[in-house]
Tab-separated table of N, CA and C and ligand atoms in Angstrom:
chain	number	residue	atom	x	y	z
A	1	MET	N	-12.179	15.579	-20.291
A	1	MET	CA	-11.537	14.440	-19.452
A	1	MET	C	-12.928	13.877	-18.349
A	2	ILE	N	-13.019	12.654	-18.748
A	2	ILE	CA	-14.049	12.085	-17.782
A	2	ILE	C	-13.731	11.409	-16.457
A	3	LYS	N	-14.233	11.779	-15.495
A	3	LYS	CA	-13.664	11.315	-13.935
A	3	LYS	C	-14.584	10.259	-13.456
A	4	ILE	N	-13.839	9.307	-12.706
A	4	ILE	CA	-14.371	8.321	-12.240
A	4	ILE	C	-13.908	8.069	-10.487
A	5	SER	N	-14.727	7.693	-9.615
A	5	SER	CA	-14.377	7.869	-8.441
A	5	SER	C	-14.784	6.300	-8.174
A	6	ILE	N	-13.536	5.890	-7.155
A	6	ILE	CA	-13.857	4.667	-6.576
A	6	ILE	C	-13.767	4.741	-5.166
A	7	ILE	N	-14.860	4.491	-4.337
A	7	ILE	CA	-14.564	4.630	-2.817
A	7	ILE	C	-14.873	3.375	-2.572
A	8	TYR	N	-14.169	3.160	-1.261
A	8	TYR	CA	-13.774	1.825	-0.565
A	8	TYR	C	-13.856	1.958	0.895
A	9	ALA	N	-13.919	0.722	1.440
A	9	ALA	CA	-13.563	0.589	2.865
A	9	ALA	C	-12.407	-0.310	2.874
A	10	SER	N	-11.598	-0.293	3.778
A	10	SER	CA	-10.370	-1.366	4.228
A	10	SER	C	-9.989	-0.940	5.258
A	11	LYS	N	-9.756	-2.311	6.207
A	11	LYS	CA	-8.654	-1.928	7.406
A	11	LYS	C	-7.706	-2.850	7.420
A	12	THR	N	-7.586	-3.817	6.569
A	12	THR	CA	-6.308	-4.706	6.482
A	12	THR	C	-5.563	-4.348	5.141
A	13	GLY	N	-6.268	-3.653	4.031
A	13	GLY	CA	-5.580	-3.018	3.081
A	13	GLY	C	-5.763	-3.927	1.792
A	14	ASN	N	-6.903	-5.200	1.838
A	14	ASN	CA	-7.055	-5.827	0.806
A	14	ASN	C	-7.860	-5.040	-0.306
A	15	THR	N	-8.716	-4.576	0.262
A	15	THR	CA	-9.902	-3.839	-0.547
A	15	THR	C	-9.252	-2.806	-1.351
A	16	HIS	N	-8.413	-1.978	-0.291
A	16	HIS	CA	-7.538	-0.640	-0.853
A	16	HIS	C	-6.790	-1.330	-2.150
A	17	ALA	N	-6.016	-2.217	-2.014
A	17	ALA	CA	-5.427	-3.007	-3.202
A	17	ALA	C	-5.781	-3.160	-4.183
A	18	VAL	N	-7.087	-3.607	-4.198
A	18	VAL	CA	-7.608	-4.134	-5.713
A	18	VAL	C	-8.537	-2.795	-6.096
A	19	ALA	N	-8.901	-1.642	-5.046
A	19	ALA	CA	-9.197	-0.593	-5.719
A	19	ALA	C	-8.113	0.372	-6.575
A	20	LYS	N	-7.099	0.051	-6.284
A	20	LYS	CA	-5.816	0.453	-6.889
A	20	LYS	C	-5.834	-0.079	-8.252
A	21	TYR	N	-5.781	-1.571	-8.324
A	21	TYR	CA	-5.712	-2.215	-9.593
A	21	TYR	C	-7.124	-1.592	-10.655
A	22	MET	N	-8.304	-1.652	-9.936
A	22	MET	CA	-9.393	-1.163	-10.777
A	22	MET	C	-9.029	0.264	-11.476
A	23	ALA	N	-8.468	1.264	-10.624
A	23	ALA	CA	-8.289	2.591	-11.269
A	23	ALA	C	-7.103	2.483	-12.240
A	24	ASP	N	-6.174	1.532	-11.831
A	24	ASP	CA	-4.935	1.558	-13.020
A	24	ASP	C	-5.574	1.139	-14.437
A	25	GLY	N	-6.667	0.179	-14.362
A	25	GLY	CA	-7.416	-0.338	-15.410
A	25	GLY	C	-8.102	0.997	-16.092
A	26	MET	N	-8.947	1.582	-15.406
A	26	MET	CA	-9.516	2.534	-15.900
A	26	MET	C	-8.684	3.808	-16.157
A	27	ASN	N	-7.471	3.960	-15.680
A	27	ASN	CA	-6.688	4.966	-16.156
A	27	ASN	C	-5.925	4.719	-17.618
A	28	GLU	N	-5.997	3.561	-17.726
A	28	GLU	CA	-5.693	2.923	-19.072
A	28	GLU	C	-6.172	3.643	-20.379
A	29	THR	N	-7.766	3.887	-19.928
A	29	THR	CA	-8.596	4.327	-21.144
A	29	THR	C	-8.419	5.944	-21.224
A	30	LYS	N	-8.248	6.176	-22.698
A	30	LYS	CA	-8.174	7.592	-22.834
A	30	LYS	C	-8.992	8.645	-22.710
A	31	ASP	N	-8.666	9.651	-22.012
A	31	ASP	CA	-9.502	10.498	-21.472
A	31	ASP	C	-10.467	10.218	-20.446
A	32	VAL	N	-9.854	9.369	-19.454
A	32	VAL	CA	-10.607	9.073	-18.370
A	32	VAL	C	-9.436	9.250	-17.197
A	33	GLU	N	-10.012	9.996	-16.174
A	33	GLU	CA	-9.147	10.099	-14.972
A	33	GLU	C	-9.950	9.385	-13.737
A	34	ALA	N	-9.291	8.554	-13.274
A	34	ALA	CA	-9.992	7.724	-12.121
A	34	ALA	C	-8.926	7.816	-10.890
A	35	ARG	N	-9.941	8.063	-9.578
A	35	ARG	CA	-9.197	8.276	-8.481
A	35	ARG	C	-9.848	7.420	-7.460
A	36	ILE	N	-9.196	6.932	-6.428
A	36	ILE	CA	-9.522	6.254	-5.243
A	36	ILE	C	-9.624	6.970	-4.105
A	37	PHE	N	-10.633	6.589	-3.252
A	37	PHE	CA	-10.805	7.181	-1.777
A	37	PHE	C	-11.430	6.591	-0.751
A	38	HIS	N	-10.653	6.337	0.272
A	38	HIS	CA	-11.086	5.656	1.284
A	38	HIS	C	-12.400	6.576	1.953
A	39	TYR	N	-13.365	5.755	2.083
A	39	TYR	CA	-14.693	6.609	2.306
A	39	TYR	C	-14.680	7.525	3.416
A	40	SER	N	-13.406	7.464	4.364
A	40	SER	CA	-13.294	8.536	5.446
A	40	SER	C	-12.562	9.685	4.801
A	41	ASP	N	-12.238	9.935	3.737
A	41	ASP	CA	-11.441	10.623	3.294
A	41	ASP	C	-11.786	10.886	1.672
A	42	VAL	N	-13.096	11.316	1.375
A	42	VAL	CA	-13.510	11.290	-0.025
A	42	VAL	C	-13.532	12.829	-0.342
A	43	ASP	N	-12.817	13.027	-1.622
A	43	ASP	CA	-12.865	14.350	-2.046
A	43	ASP	C	-14.005	14.579	-3.024
A	44	GLU	N	-15.103	15.351	-2.160
A	44	GLU	CA	-16.363	15.267	-2.389
A	44	GLU	C	-16.679	16.273	-4.069
A	45	GLU	N	-15.553	17.196	-4.196
A	45	GLU	CA	-15.844	18.063	-5.772
A	45	GLU	C	-15.876	16.844	-6.608
A	46	PHE	N	-14.674	16.142	-6.496
A	46	PHE	CA	-14.270	14.996	-7.570
A	46	PHE	C	-15.089	14.165	-7.582
A	47	VAL	N	-15.851	13.515	-6.691
A	47	VAL	CA	-16.993	12.700	-6.643
A	47	VAL	C	-18.224	13.323	-7.389
A	48	LYS	N	-18.444	14.544	-7.066
A	48	LYS	CA	-19.741	15.122	-7.542
A	48	LYS	C	-19.593	15.346	-9.021
A	49	GLU	N	-18.316	15.918	-9.473
A	49	GLU	CA	-18.026	15.802	-10.981
A	49	GLU	C	-17.920	14.452	-11.577
A	50	SER	N	-17.756	13.301	-11.056
A	50	SER	CA	-17.508	12.349	-11.820
A	50	SER	C	-18.748	11.533	-12.426
A	51	GLN	N	-18.736	11.033	-13.442
A	51	GLN	CA	-19.708	10.389	-14.249
A	51	GLN	C	-19.759	9.000	-13.822
A	52	GLY	N	-19.196	8.357	-13.107
A	52	GLY	CA	-19.110	7.214	-12.471
A	52	GLY	C	-18.717	6.719	-11.227
A	53	ILE	N	-19.226	6.132	-10.350
A	53	ILE	CA	-18.437	5.758	-9.153
A	53	ILE	C	-18.623	4.611	-8.559
A	54	VAL	N	-17.638	3.933	-8.345
A	54	VAL	CA	-17.493	2.486	-7.869
A	54	VAL	C	-17.451	2.192	-6.602
A	55	PHE	N	-18.087	1.319	-5.894
A	55	PHE	CA	-18.097	1.290	-4.359
A	55	PHE	C	-17.710	-0.248	-3.937
A	56	GLY	N	-16.603	-0.121	-3.077
A	56	GLY	CA	-16.322	-1.561	-2.823
A	56	GLY	C	-15.891	-1.639	-1.221
A	57	SER	N	-16.206	-2.823	-0.550
A	57	SER	CA	-16.192	-3.323	0.598
A	57	SER	C	-15.336	-4.643	1.156
A	58	PRO	N	-14.934	-4.736	2.066
A	58	PRO	CA	-14.570	-6.116	2.640
A	58	PRO	C	-16.016	-6.766	2.963
A	59	THR	N	-15.973	-7.939	2.916
A	59	THR	CA	-17.241	-8.791	3.390
A	59	THR	C	-16.941	-9.247	5.103
A	60	TYR	N	-17.859	-8.494	5.682
A	60	TYR	CA	-17.746	-8.935	7.213
A	60	TYR	C	-19.123	-9.375	7.599
A	61	MET	N	-19.178	-10.510	7.929
A	61	MET	CA	-20.553	-11.545	8.284
A	61	MET	C	-21.449	-11.442	7.180
A	62	ALA	N	-20.718	-11.783	5.985
A	62	ALA	CA	-21.568	-11.908	4.792
A	62	ALA	C	-22.325	-10.707	4.336
A	63	GLY	N	-21.615	-9.510	4.521
A	63	GLY	CA	-22.310	-8.224	4.030
A	63	GLY	C	-21.199	-7.093	3.879
A	64	PRO	N	-21.346	-6.059	3.687
A	64	PRO	CA	-20.460	-4.829	3.945
A	64	PRO	C	-20.361	-4.737	5.484
A	65	THR	N	-19.140	-3.981	5.444
A	65	THR	CA	-18.963	-3.871	7.130
A	65	THR	C	-20.088	-2.580	7.332
A	66	ALA	N	-20.000	-2.684	8.717
A	66	ALA	CA	-21.362	-1.918	9.266
A	66	ALA	C	-20.904	-0.460	9.241
A	67	ASP	N	-19.518	-0.300	9.281
A	67	ASP	CA	-19.074	1.625	8.966
A	67	ASP	C	-19.466	2.004	7.850
A	68	PHE	N	-19.151	1.086	6.748
A	68	PHE	CA	-19.280	1.525	5.268
A	68	PHE	C	-20.733	1.757	5.049
A	69	TYR	N	-21.414	0.714	5.324
A	69	TYR	CA	-22.987	0.819	5.202
A	69	TYR	C	-23.633	1.793	5.643
A	70	THR	N	-23.158	2.293	6.883
A	70	THR	CA	-23.693	3.323	7.625
A	70	THR	C	-23.370	4.721	6.818
A	71	TRP	N	-22.094	4.691	6.526
A	71	TRP	CA	-21.491	6.047	5.547
A	71	TRP	C	-22.209	6.121	4.574
A	72	LEU	N	-22.409	5.082	3.712
A	72	LEU	CA	-23.289	4.910	2.413
A	72	LEU	C	-24.806	5.725	2.529
A	73	GLU	N	-25.446	5.193	3.914
A	73	GLU	CA	-26.720	5.611	4.254
A	73	GLU	C	-26.841	7.317	4.476
A	74	GLU	N	-25.881	7.685	5.204
A	74	GLU	CA	-25.744	8.956	5.455
A	74	GLU	C	-25.095	9.849	4.503
A	75	SER	N	-24.050	9.427	3.691
A	75	SER	CA	-23.207	10.454	3.148
A	75	SER	C	-23.669	10.229	1.597
A	76	GLY	N	-24.231	9.136	1.163
A	76	GLY	CA	-24.517	9.044	-0.250
A	76	GLY	C	-25.121	9.973	-0.896
A	77	LYS	N	-26.200	10.812	-0.069
A	77	LYS	CA	-27.069	11.757	-0.519
A	77	LYS	C	-26.421	13.237	-0.811
A	78	LYS	N	-25.156	13.278	-0.357
A	78	LYS	CA	-24.760	14.591	-0.510
A	78	LYS	C	-23.661	14.409	-1.844
A	79	LEU	N	-23.408	13.386	-2.385
A	79	LEU	CA	-22.510	13.016	-3.612
A	79	LEU	C	-23.186	13.301	-4.732
A	80	ASN	N	-24.396	13.711	-5.417
A	80	ASN	CA	-25.058	13.827	-6.457
A	80	ASN	C	-24.686	12.325	-7.080
A	81	LEU	N	-25.204	11.526	-6.553
A	81	LEU	CA	-25.222	9.991	-7.286
A	81	LEU	C	-26.325	9.681	-8.414
A	82	GLU	N	-27.234	10.571	-8.259
A	82	GLU	CA	-28.548	10.630	-9.284
A	82	GLU	C	-28.091	10.319	-10.877
A	83	GLY	N	-28.682	9.554	-11.342
A	83	GLY	CA	-28.171	9.348	-12.977
A	83	GLY	C	-27.073	8.823	-13.477
A	84	LYS	N	-25.770	8.511	-12.665
A	84	LYS	CA	-24.728	8.241	-12.846
A	84	LYS	C	-24.502	6.950	-12.585
A	85	MET	N	-23.368	6.563	-13.605
A	85	MET	CA	-23.335	5.010	-13.736
A	85	MET	C	-22.516	4.546	-12.261
A	86	GLY	N	-23.099	3.623	-11.921
A	86	GLY	CA	-22.378	2.821	-10.557
A	86	GLY	C	-22.059	1.353	-10.395
A	87	GLY	N	-20.928	1.249	-9.791
A	87	GLY	CA	-20.524	-0.312	-9.878
A	87	GLY	C	-20.289	-0.907	-8.561
A	88	VAL	N	-19.923	-1.985	-8.152
A	88	VAL	CA	-19.473	-2.277	-6.896
A	88	VAL	C	-18.448	-3.725	-7.069
A	89	PHE	N	-17.688	-3.909	-5.929
A	89	PHE	CA	-16.654	-4.926	-5.825
A	89	PHE	C	-16.639	-4.972	-4.381
A	90	ALA	N	-15.987	-6.371	-3.882
A	90	ALA	CA	-15.908	-6.858	-2.611
A	90	ALA	C	-14.513	-7.673	-2.622
A	91	THR	N	-14.242	-7.842	-1.357
A	91	THR	CA	-13.331	-8.699	-0.890
A	91	THR	C	-14.060	-9.665	0.161
A	92	GLU	N	-13.348	-10.922	0.355
A	92	GLU	CA	-13.841	-11.800	1.309
A	92	GLU	C	-12.502	-12.640	1.705
A	93	GLN	N	-12.506	-13.545	2.494
A	93	GLN	CA	-11.549	-14.507	3.119
A	93	GLN	C	-12.037	-16.023	2.299
A	94	TYR	N	-13.054	-16.361	2.143
A	94	TYR	CA	-13.194	-17.400	1.768
A	94	TYR	C	-14.378	-17.293	0.513
A	95	ILE	N	-14.053	-18.299	-0.363
A	95	ILE	CA	-14.574	-18.415	-1.923
A	95	ILE	C	-16.310	-18.423	-1.470
A	96	HIS	N	-16.692	-18.965	-0.207
A	96	HIS	CA	-18.099	-19.055	-0.158
A	96	HIS	C	-18.655	-18.014	1.110
A	97	GLY	N	-17.458	-16.939	1.210
A	97	GLY	CA	-17.719	-16.293	2.294
A	97	GLY	C	-18.922	-14.962	2.166
A	98	GLY	N	-19.347	-15.098	1.010
A	98	GLY	CA	-20.557	-14.096	1.035
A	98	GLY	C	-20.666	-12.500	0.294
A	99	ALA	N	-19.394	-12.525	-0.382
A	99	ALA	CA	-18.820	-11.401	-1.151
A	99	ALA	C	-20.392	-10.950	-2.066
A	100	ASP	N	-21.024	-11.845	-2.585
A	100	ASP	CA	-22.015	-11.707	-3.713
A	100	ASP	C	-23.225	-11.036	-2.991
A	101	LEU	N	-23.432	-11.289	-1.626
A	101	LEU	CA	-24.280	-10.578	-0.526
A	101	LEU	C	-23.738	-9.130	-0.117
A	102	THR	N	-22.438	-9.207	-0.013
A	102	THR	CA	-22.034	-7.708	0.170
A	102	THR	C	-22.240	-6.734	-0.969
A	103	MET	N	-22.019	-7.503	-2.470
A	103	MET	CA	-22.477	-6.352	-3.433
A	103	MET	C	-23.854	-6.467	-3.732
A	104	ASN	N	-24.526	-7.472	-3.270
A	104	ASN	CA	-26.016	-7.126	-3.493
A	104	ASN	C	-26.834	-6.029	-2.614
A	105	SER	N	-25.948	-5.980	-1.156
A	105	SER	CA	-26.435	-4.711	-0.642
A	105	SER	C	-26.112	-3.464	-0.991
A	106	LEU	N	-24.688	-3.480	-1.858
A	106	LEU	CA	-24.322	-2.353	-2.051
A	106	LEU	C	-25.041	-1.787	-3.381
A	107	LEU	N	-25.244	-2.655	-4.208
A	107	LEU	CA	-26.030	-2.331	-5.457
A	107	LEU	C	-27.615	-1.916	-5.142
A	108	ILE	N	-27.980	-2.352	-3.870
A	108	ILE	CA	-29.399	-1.829	-3.808
A	108	ILE	C	-29.634	-0.533	-3.409
A	109	HIS	N	-28.384	-0.205	-2.576
A	109	HIS	CA	-28.484	1.336	-2.294
A	109	HIS	C	-27.963	2.256	-3.531
A	110	LEU	N	-27.202	1.732	-4.533
A	110	LEU	CA	-26.944	2.721	-5.690
A	110	LEU	C	-28.330	2.633	-6.485
A	111	LEU	N	-29.234	1.649	-6.627
A	111	LEU	CA	-30.570	1.771	-7.151
A	111	LEU	C	-31.321	2.834	-6.421
A	112	ILE	N	-31.304	2.796	-5.274
A	112	ILE	CA	-32.127	3.677	-4.257
A	112	ILE	C	-31.518	5.055	-4.846
A	113	TYR	N	-30.334	5.428	-4.787
A	113	TYR	CA	-29.956	6.693	-5.056
A	113	TYR	C	-29.972	7.009	-6.593
A	114	GLY	N	-30.841	6.204	-7.145
A	114	GLY	CA	-31.011	6.434	-8.569
A	114	GLY	C	-29.778	6.447	-9.549
A	115	MET	N	-28.851	5.638	-9.271
A	115	MET	CA	-27.846	5.160	-10.139
A	115	MET	C	-28.068	4.245	-11.529
A	116	MET	N	-27.276	4.447	-12.453
A	116	MET	CA	-27.584	2.947	-13.129
A	116	MET	C	-26.638	2.127	-13.162
A	117	VAL	N	-26.704	0.898	-12.544
A	117	VAL	CA	-25.703	0.017	-12.286
A	117	VAL	C	-24.814	-0.805	-13.423
A	118	TYR	N	-23.908	-1.066	-13.325
A	118	TYR	CA	-23.025	-1.724	-14.460
A	118	TYR	C	-21.910	-2.591	-13.764
A	119	SER	N	-22.020	-3.927	-14.556
A	119	SER	CA	-20.887	-5.044	-14.117
A	119	SER	C	-20.141	-5.322	-15.552
A	120	GLY	N	-20.517	-4.984	-16.712
A	120	GLY	CA	-20.506	-5.677	-17.616
A	120	GLY	C	-20.714	-7.042	-17.912
A	121	GLY	N	-21.060	-8.005	-16.825
A	121	GLY	CA	-21.721	-9.155	-16.795
A	121	GLY	C	-20.979	-10.164	-18.105
A	122	ARG	N	-21.973	-10.571	-18.944
A	122	ARG	CA	-21.273	-11.672	-19.947
A	122	ARG	C	-21.119	-10.853	-21.218
A	123	ALA	N	-21.284	-9.551	-21.227
A	123	ALA	CA	-21.138	-8.825	-22.442
A	123	ALA	C	-19.612	-9.034	-23.259
A	124	PHE	N	-18.662	-9.214	-22.567
A	124	PHE	CA	-17.273	-9.432	-23.241
A	124	PHE	C	-16.873	-10.813	-22.939
A	125	GLY	N	-17.591	-11.720	-22.544
A	125	GLY	CA	-17.059	-12.992	-22.617
A	125	GLY	C	-16.244	-13.423	-21.369
A	126	LYS	N	-15.290	-14.236	-21.278
A	126	LYS	CA	-14.712	-14.456	-20.261
A	126	LYS	C	-13.566	-13.307	-19.811
A	127	PRO	N	-13.189	-13.043	-18.525
A	127	PRO	CA	-14.133	-13.452	-17.481
A	127	PRO	C	-15.481	-12.837	-17.349
A	128	VAL	N	-16.475	-13.571	-17.064
A	128	VAL	CA	-17.873	-13.042	-16.945
A	128	VAL	C	-17.839	-12.544	-15.383
A	129	ILE	N	-18.255	-11.195	-15.325
A	129	ILE	CA	-18.014	-10.697	-13.918
A	129	ILE	C	-19.847	-10.271	-13.515
A	130	HIS	N	-20.074	-11.192	-12.668
A	130	HIS	CA	-21.461	-11.026	-12.442
A	130	HIS	C	-21.924	-9.884	-11.843
A	131	LEU	N	-21.920	-9.810	-10.583
A	131	LEU	CA	-22.282	-8.773	-9.945
A	131	LEU	C	-21.285	-7.366	-9.966
A	132	GLY	N	-19.925	-8.102	-9.915
A	132	GLY	CA	-18.769	-7.082	-9.617
A	132	GLY	C	-17.871	-7.684	-9.316
A	133	PRO	N	-16.315	-7.684	-9.495
A	133	PRO	CA	-15.170	-8.282	-9.078
A	133	PRO	C	-14.803	-8.519	-7.802
A	134	VAL	N	-14.603	-9.622	-7.414
A	134	VAL	CA	-14.465	-10.274	-5.880
A	134	VAL	C	-12.686	-10.715	-5.938
A	135	GLU	N	-12.231	-10.257	-4.835
A	135	GLU	CA	-10.971	-10.810	-4.579
A	135	GLU	C	-11.246	-11.625	-3.061
A	136	VAL	N	-10.547	-12.819	-3.423
A	136	VAL	CA	-10.478	-13.920	-2.141
A	136	VAL	C	-9.081	-13.447	-1.503
A	137	SER	N	-8.924	-12.830	-0.370
A	137	SER	CA	-8.095	-12.339	0.406
A	137	SER	C	-7.293	-13.585	1.268
A	138	PRO	N	-5.843	-13.612	1.432
A	138	PRO	CA	-5.092	-12.352	1.017
A	138	PRO	C	-4.375	-12.468	-0.224
A	139	GLU	N	-4.786	-12.962	-1.302
A	139	GLU	CA	-4.136	-13.313	-2.465
A	139	GLU	C	-4.444	-12.282	-3.637
A	140	LYS	N	-4.034	-10.962	-3.028
A	140	LYS	CA	-4.627	-9.961	-3.909
A	140	LYS	C	-4.075	-9.933	-5.327
A	141	GLU	N	-2.751	-10.395	-5.342
A	141	GLU	CA	-1.894	-10.209	-6.960
A	141	GLU	C	-2.633	-11.233	-7.874
A	142	LYS	N	-3.132	-12.156	-7.275
A	142	LYS	CA	-3.725	-13.114	-8.374
A	142	LYS	C	-5.186	-12.253	-8.731
A	143	PHE	N	-5.687	-11.342	-8.164
A	143	PHE	CA	-6.630	-10.891	-8.597
A	143	PHE	C	-6.658	-9.404	-9.377
A	144	GLU	N	-5.264	-9.142	-9.507
A	144	GLU	CA	-5.012	-8.096	-10.165
A	144	GLU	C	-5.527	-7.769	-11.668
A	145	GLU	N	-5.381	-9.137	-12.368
A	145	GLU	CA	-5.838	-8.676	-13.924
A	145	GLU	C	-7.280	-8.661	-13.864
A	146	LEU	N	-8.120	-9.478	-13.245
A	146	LEU	CA	-9.462	-9.415	-13.016
A	146	LEU	C	-10.028	-7.749	-12.648
A	147	PHE	N	-9.330	-7.308	-11.732
A	147	PHE	CA	-9.615	-5.838	-11.222
A	147	PHE	C	-9.464	-4.693	-12.454
A	148	LYS	N	-8.370	-5.046	-12.956
A	148	LYS	CA	-7.857	-4.304	-14.238
A	148	LYS	C	-8.955	-4.257	-15.503
A	149	ILE	N	-9.413	-5.522	-15.698
A	149	ILE	CA	-10.640	-5.773	-16.548
A	149	ILE	C	-11.594	-4.989	-16.250
A	150	TYR	N	-12.271	-5.324	-15.232
A	150	TYR	CA	-13.488	-4.382	-14.714
A	150	TYR	C	-13.226	-3.090	-15.009
A	151	GLY	N	-12.149	-2.636	-14.495
A	151	GLY	CA	-11.814	-1.196	-14.623
A	151	GLY	C	-11.827	-0.618	-16.040
A	152	ARG	N	-11.291	-1.319	-17.056
A	152	ARG	CA	-11.188	-0.995	-18.318
A	152	ARG	C	-12.794	-1.083	-19.047
A	153	ARG	N	-13.550	-2.088	-18.565
A	153	ARG	CA	-15.110	-2.342	-19.104
A	153	ARG	C	-15.640	-1.215	-18.485
A	154	PHE	N	-15.631	-0.839	-17.223
A	154	PHE	CA	-16.421	0.221	-16.645
A	154	PHE	C	-16.206	1.747	-17.424
A	155	ALA	N	-14.505	2.096	-17.606
A	155	ALA	CA	-14.557	3.054	-18.305
A	155	ALA	C	-14.983	3.087	-19.779
A	156	GLN	N	-14.887	2.148	-20.259
A	156	GLN	CA	-15.086	2.032	-21.718
A	156	GLN	C	-16.803	2.219	-21.922
A	157	GLN	N	-17.498	1.803	-20.624
A	157	GLN	CA	-18.833	1.917	-20.872
A	157	GLN	C	-19.134	3.372	-20.746
A	158	ILE	N	-18.621	4.005	-19.971
A	158	ILE	CA	-19.097	5.420	-19.768
A	158	ILE	C	-18.713	6.235	-20.884
A	159	ILE	N	-17.374	5.786	-21.466
A	159	ILE	CA	-17.253	6.637	-22.985
A	159	ILE	C	-18.396	6.329	-23.858
A	160	LYS	N	-18.638	5.191	-24.189
A	160	LYS	CA	-19.714	4.907	-24.899
A	160	LYS	C	-21.154	5.687	-24.400
A	161	ILE	N	-21.400	5.611	-23.530
A	161	ILE	CA	-22.908	6.321	-22.878
A	161	ILE	C	-22.710	7.684	-23.246
A	162	SER	N	-21.440	8.364	-22.811
A	162	SER	CA	-21.129	9.592	-22.772
A	162	SER	C	-21.265	10.201	-24.135
A	163	LYS	N	-21.141	9.543	-25.388
A	163	LYS	CA	-20.976	10.231	-26.667
A	163	LYS	C	-22.306	10.455	-27.158
B	1	FMN	C1	-15.166	-8.766	11.769
B	1	FMN	C2	-15.050	-9.651	10.551
B	1	FMN	C3	-15.715	-9.907	9.627
B	1	FMN	C4	-15.546	-10.812	8.669
B	1	FMN	N1	-16.526	-11.784	7.930
B	1	FMN	C5	-16.163	-12.686	6.761
B	1	FMN	C6	-17.145	-13.030	6.048
B	1	FMN	O1	-18.307	-13.182	6.605
B	1	FMN	N2	-16.644	-13.658	4.981
B	1	FMN	C7	-15.195	-13.618	4.689
B	1	FMN	O2	-15.083	-14.439	3.721
B	1	FMN	N3	-14.469	-13.196	5.174
B	1	FMN	C8	-14.998	-12.345	6.235
B	1	FMN	N4	-13.964	-11.401	6.835
B	1	FMN	C9	-12.479	-11.464	6.242
B	1	FMN	C10	-12.480	-10.081	5.433
B	1	FMN	O3	-13.399	-9.941	4.421
B	1	FMN	C11	-11.088	-10.112	4.560
B	1	FMN	O4	-10.088	-10.232	5.050
B	1	FMN	C12	-11.377	-8.816	3.550
B	1	FMN	O5	-10.432	-9.106	2.464
B	1	FMN	C13	-10.685	-7.665	4.462
B	1	FMN	O6	-10.617	-6.310	3.737
B	1	FMN	P1	-9.539	-5.199	4.168
B	1	FMN	O7	-8.134	-5.808	4.253
B	1	FMN	O8	-9.680	-4.357	3.062
B	1	FMN	O9	-9.834	-4.881	5.219
B	1	FMN	C14	-14.383	-10.779	7.927
B	1	FMN	C15	-13.229	-10.021	8.787
B	1	FMN	C16	-13.536	-9.440	9.895
B	1	FMN	C17	-12.356	-8.574	10.492
């Protein structure tokens, strides 16, 4: 069984909801077990055993939340991230609200931790997922399919490279 962790920050539930959609998409893939964790309540053993880890944050002031950013700085090194596949996602309130900048900041952390980063990009045609999937709050239901698609693509890529 291939394990995948999704670690997120969320205060009002949007990022939590889309993390669940993403896990649903991953869990549709045979031989994959995906679980979601709020960053304050991570099952470290499961994360260490995971071959892929996806990080998601709300957009605060066009970046990740300060709490999540600090957690990633301090706790990332305990989670054996090196060499694993990593991905990112974000939520925002406005289409121009800066979610790309949020994901860019997270991706830089992942690179520095030595992860291999993945979005799927244009490899599967539409929807092209550039840096990672984004939800514009509070319309989470409208983004369910996008997050499931990303979850499936991420899980299938892990299966592909693990063979
Ligand atoms: C302090 C604060 C700053 C925010 N800054 C932005 C922002 O720069 N751009 C934006 O689009 N939304 C911004 N938002 C809205 C949140 O990104 C959005 O509501 C998000 O989905 C909240 O996620 P959550 O429900 O998982 O906590 C901000 C919200 C708060 C509370």
